[in-house]
Tab-separated table of C-alpha atoms and ligand atoms in Angstrom:
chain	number	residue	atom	x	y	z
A	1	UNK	CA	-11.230	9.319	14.442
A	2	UNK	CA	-13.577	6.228	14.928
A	3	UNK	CA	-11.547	3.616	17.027
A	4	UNK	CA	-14.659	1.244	17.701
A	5	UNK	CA	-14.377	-1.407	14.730
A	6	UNK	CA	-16.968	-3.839	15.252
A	7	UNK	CA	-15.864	-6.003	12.029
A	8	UNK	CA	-14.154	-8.976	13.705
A	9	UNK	CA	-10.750	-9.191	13.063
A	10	UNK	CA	-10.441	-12.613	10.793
A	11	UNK	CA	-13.270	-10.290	8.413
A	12	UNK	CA	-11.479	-7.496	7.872
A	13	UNK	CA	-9.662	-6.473	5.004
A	14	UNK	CA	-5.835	-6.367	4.777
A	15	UNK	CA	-4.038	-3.268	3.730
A	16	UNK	CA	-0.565	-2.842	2.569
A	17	UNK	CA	0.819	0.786	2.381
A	18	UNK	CA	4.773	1.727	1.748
A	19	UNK	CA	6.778	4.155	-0.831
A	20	UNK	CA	5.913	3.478	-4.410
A	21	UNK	CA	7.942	0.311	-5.865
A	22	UNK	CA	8.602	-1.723	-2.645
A	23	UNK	CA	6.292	-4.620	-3.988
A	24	UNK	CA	2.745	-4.051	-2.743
A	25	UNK	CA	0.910	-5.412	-5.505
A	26	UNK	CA	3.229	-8.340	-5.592
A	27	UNK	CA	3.051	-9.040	-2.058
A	28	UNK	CA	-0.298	-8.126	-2.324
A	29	UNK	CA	-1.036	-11.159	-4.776
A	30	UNK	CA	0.744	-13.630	-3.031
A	31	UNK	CA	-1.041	-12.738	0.369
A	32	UNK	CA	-4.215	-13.045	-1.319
A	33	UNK	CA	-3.864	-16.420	-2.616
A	34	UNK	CA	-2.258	-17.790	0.721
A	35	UNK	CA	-5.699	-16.942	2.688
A	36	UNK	CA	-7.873	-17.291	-0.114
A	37	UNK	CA	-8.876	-13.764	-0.789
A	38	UNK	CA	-9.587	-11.217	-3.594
A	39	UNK	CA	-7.255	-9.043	-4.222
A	40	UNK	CA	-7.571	-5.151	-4.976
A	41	UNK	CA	-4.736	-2.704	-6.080
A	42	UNK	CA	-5.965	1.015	-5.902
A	43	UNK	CA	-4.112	2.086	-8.301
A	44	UNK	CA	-4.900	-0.743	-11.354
A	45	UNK	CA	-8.866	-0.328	-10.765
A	46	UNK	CA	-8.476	3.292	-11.128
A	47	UNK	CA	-6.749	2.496	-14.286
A	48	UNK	CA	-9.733	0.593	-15.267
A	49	UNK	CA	-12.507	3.018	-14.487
A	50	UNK	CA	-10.514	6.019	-16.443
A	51	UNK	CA	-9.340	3.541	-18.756
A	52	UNK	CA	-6.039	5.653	-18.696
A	53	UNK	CA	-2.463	4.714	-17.192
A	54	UNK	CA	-1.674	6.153	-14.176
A	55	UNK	CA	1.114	8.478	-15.828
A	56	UNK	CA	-1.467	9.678	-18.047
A	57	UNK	CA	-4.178	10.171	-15.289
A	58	UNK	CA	-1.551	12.378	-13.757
A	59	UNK	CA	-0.715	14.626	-17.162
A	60	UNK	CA	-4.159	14.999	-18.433
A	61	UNK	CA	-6.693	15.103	-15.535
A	62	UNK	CA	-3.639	16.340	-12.440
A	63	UNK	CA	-2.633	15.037	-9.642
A	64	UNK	CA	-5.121	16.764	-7.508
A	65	UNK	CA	-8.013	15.009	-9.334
A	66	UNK	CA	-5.976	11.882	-8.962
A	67	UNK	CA	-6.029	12.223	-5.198
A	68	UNK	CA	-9.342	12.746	-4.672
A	69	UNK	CA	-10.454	9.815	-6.873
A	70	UNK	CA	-8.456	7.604	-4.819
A	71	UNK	CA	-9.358	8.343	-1.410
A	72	UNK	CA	-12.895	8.450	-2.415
A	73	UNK	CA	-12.226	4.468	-4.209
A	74	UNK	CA	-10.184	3.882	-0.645
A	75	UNK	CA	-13.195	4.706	1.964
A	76	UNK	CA	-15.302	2.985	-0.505
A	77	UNK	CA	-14.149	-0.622	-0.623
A	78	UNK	CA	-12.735	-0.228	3.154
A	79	UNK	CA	-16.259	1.219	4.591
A	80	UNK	CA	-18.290	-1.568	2.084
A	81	UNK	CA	-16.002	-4.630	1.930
A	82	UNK	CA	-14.763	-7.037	4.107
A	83	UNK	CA	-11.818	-9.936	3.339
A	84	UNK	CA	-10.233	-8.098	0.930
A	85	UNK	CA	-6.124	-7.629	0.527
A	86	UNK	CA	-5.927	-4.075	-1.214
A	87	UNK	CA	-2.397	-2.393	-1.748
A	88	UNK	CA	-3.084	1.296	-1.703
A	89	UNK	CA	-0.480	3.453	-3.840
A	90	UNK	CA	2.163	5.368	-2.119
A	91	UNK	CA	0.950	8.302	-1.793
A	92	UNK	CA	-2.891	7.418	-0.826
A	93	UNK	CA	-1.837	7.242	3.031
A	94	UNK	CA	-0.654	10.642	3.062
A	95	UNK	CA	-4.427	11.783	3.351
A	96	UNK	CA	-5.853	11.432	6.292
A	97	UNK	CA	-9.508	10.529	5.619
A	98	UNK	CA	-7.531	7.259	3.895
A	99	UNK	CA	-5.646	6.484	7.223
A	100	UNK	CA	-8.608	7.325	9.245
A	101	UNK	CA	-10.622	4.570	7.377
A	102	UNK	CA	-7.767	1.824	6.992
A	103	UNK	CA	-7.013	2.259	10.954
A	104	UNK	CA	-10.692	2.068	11.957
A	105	UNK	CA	-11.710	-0.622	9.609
A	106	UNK	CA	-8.840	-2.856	8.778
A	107	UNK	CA	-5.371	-4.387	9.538
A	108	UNK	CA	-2.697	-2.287	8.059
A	109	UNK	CA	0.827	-3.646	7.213
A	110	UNK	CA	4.140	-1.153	6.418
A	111	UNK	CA	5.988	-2.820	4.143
A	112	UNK	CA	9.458	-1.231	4.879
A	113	UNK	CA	12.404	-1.279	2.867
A	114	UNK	CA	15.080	0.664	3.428
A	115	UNK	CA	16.516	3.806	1.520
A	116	UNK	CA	19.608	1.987	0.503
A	117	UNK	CA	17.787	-0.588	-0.722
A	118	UNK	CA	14.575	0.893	-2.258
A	119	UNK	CA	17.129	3.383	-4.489
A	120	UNK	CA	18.585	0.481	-6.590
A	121	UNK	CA	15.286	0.085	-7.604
A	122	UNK	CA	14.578	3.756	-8.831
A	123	UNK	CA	15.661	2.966	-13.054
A	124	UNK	CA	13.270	0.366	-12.973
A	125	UNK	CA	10.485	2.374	-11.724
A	126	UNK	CA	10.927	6.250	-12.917
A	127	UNK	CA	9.178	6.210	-16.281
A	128	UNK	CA	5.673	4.655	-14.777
A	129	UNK	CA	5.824	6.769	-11.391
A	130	UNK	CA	5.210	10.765	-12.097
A	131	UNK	CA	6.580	11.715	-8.724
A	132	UNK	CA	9.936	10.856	-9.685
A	133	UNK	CA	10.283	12.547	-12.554
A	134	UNK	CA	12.947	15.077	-12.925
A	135	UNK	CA	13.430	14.785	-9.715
A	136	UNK	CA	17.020	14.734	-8.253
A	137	UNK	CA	18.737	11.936	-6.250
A	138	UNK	CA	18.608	14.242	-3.111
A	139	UNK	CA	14.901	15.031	-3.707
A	140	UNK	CA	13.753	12.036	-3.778
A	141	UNK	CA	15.472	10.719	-0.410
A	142	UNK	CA	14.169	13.585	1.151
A	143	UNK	CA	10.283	12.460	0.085
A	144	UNK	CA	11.291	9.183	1.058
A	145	UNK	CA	11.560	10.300	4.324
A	146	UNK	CA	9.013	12.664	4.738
A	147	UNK	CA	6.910	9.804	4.148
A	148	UNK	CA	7.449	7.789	6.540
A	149	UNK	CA	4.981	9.654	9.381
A	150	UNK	CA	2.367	8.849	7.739
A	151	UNK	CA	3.230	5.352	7.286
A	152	UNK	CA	4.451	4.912	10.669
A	153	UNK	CA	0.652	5.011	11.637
A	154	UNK	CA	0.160	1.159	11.182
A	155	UNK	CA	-1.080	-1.821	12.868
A	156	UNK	CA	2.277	-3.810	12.063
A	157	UNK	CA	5.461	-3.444	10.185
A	158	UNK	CA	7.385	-5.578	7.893
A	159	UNK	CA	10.953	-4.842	7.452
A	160	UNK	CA	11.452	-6.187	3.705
A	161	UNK	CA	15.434	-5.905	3.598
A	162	UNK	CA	17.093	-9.190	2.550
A	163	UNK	CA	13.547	-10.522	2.355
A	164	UNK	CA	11.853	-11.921	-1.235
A	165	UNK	CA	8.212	-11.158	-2.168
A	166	UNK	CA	7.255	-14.745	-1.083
A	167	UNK	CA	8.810	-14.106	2.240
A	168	UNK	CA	7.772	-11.029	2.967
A	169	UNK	CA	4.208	-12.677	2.524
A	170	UNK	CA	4.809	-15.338	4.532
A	171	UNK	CA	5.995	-12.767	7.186
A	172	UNK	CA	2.380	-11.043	7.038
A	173	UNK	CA	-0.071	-14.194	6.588
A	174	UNK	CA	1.728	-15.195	10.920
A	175	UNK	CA	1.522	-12.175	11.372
A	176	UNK	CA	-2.146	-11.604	10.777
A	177	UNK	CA	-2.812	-15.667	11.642
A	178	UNK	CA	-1.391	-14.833	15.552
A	179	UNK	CA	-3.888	-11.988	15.692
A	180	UNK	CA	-6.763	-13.624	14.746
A	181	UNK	CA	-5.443	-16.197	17.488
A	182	UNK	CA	-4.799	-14.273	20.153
A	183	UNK	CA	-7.537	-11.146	19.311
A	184	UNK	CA	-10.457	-13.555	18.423
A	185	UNK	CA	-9.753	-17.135	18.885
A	186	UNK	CA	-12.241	-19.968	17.379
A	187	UNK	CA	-13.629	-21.951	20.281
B	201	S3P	C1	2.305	7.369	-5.972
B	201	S3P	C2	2.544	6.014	-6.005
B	201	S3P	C3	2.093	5.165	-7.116
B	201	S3P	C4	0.875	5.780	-7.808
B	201	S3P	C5	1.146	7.185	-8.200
B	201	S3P	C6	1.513	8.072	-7.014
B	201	S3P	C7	2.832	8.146	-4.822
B	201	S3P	O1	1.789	3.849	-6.641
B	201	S3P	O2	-0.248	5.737	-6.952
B	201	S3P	O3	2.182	7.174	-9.135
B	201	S3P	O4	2.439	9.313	-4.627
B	201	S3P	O5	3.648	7.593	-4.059
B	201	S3P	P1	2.906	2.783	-6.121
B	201	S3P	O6	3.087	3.018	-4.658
B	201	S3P	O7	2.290	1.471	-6.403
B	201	S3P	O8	4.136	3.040	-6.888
């Protein structure tokens, strides 16, 4: 893996990973407009290009197809962009050409919630995520947790629990504002 970046560190984009439904695109948003960047969710532009939902993406064109479109739409913008805040989907970070790329070229934040907390949330997100369907309780902890090696390969962590959107943002802007600081300070 390339660990030379020479993008400095106040230019490169911001990229939040975490299981589907913790808030990335929300957080995502509000990050954006607190340092005054564009914002880019994977997952909506490659709505836009197949001009399909995701769900459907996933029934009539397969998941495999889906995976490759996205990590080729992830080295993209991270290898040919710079101040960006993208929020990949979930399961993007599983590959590891995608972590390669966001680890060599930009700052990556885990947001982290916690199973007992993320599971509350599974009614309101089952119908528009396909990997939950027909899935049982007990299957879906246990992808949960298999998850979370790949997303323990980050450059910082947010622990979300007892935390609103706005604060978890908050959270990430110091975060990435002490970096810059201590990395690269202005003179
Ligand atoms: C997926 C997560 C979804 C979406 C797709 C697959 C996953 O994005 O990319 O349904 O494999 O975890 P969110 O993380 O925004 O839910």
């Amino acid at each position: 893996m390339e660990t030379y970046c020479n993008i400095p560190l106040r230019e490169r984009n911001i990229v939040l990973i975490g299981f589907m439904g913790v808030g990335k695109t929300t957080i995502g948003q509000l990050v954006a407009k607190k340092l005054y960047r564009d914002f880019i969710d994977v997952d909506q532009e490659i709505e836009k290009i197949h001009n399909m939902s995701i769900p459907t993406i996933f029934q009539q064109l397969g998941e495999e197809y889906f995976r490759k479109v996205e990590k080729e739409f992830i080295v993209d913008i991270c290898t040919n962009t710079r101040l960006k805040i993208i929020s990949l989907g979930g399961g993007a970070y599983l590959q590891e050409e995608v972590r390669n790329v966001c680890l060599s070229k930009c700052i990556v934040f885990f947001l982290d919630l916690s199973w007992d907390s993320w599971k509350d949330r599974i009614p309101l997100i089952v119908n528009s995520r396909p990997l939950l369907k027909n899935k049982t309780l007990e299957e879906i902890e246990e992808l949960f947790f298999k998850r979370r090696d790949a997303y323990s390969l980050h450059n910082s962590r947010v622990s979300m629990n007892d935390l609103d959107p706005e604060a978890v943002a908050d959270q990430i802007v110091k975060s990435v504002k002490w970096t810059w600081e201590i990395y690269e300070p202005n003179d």
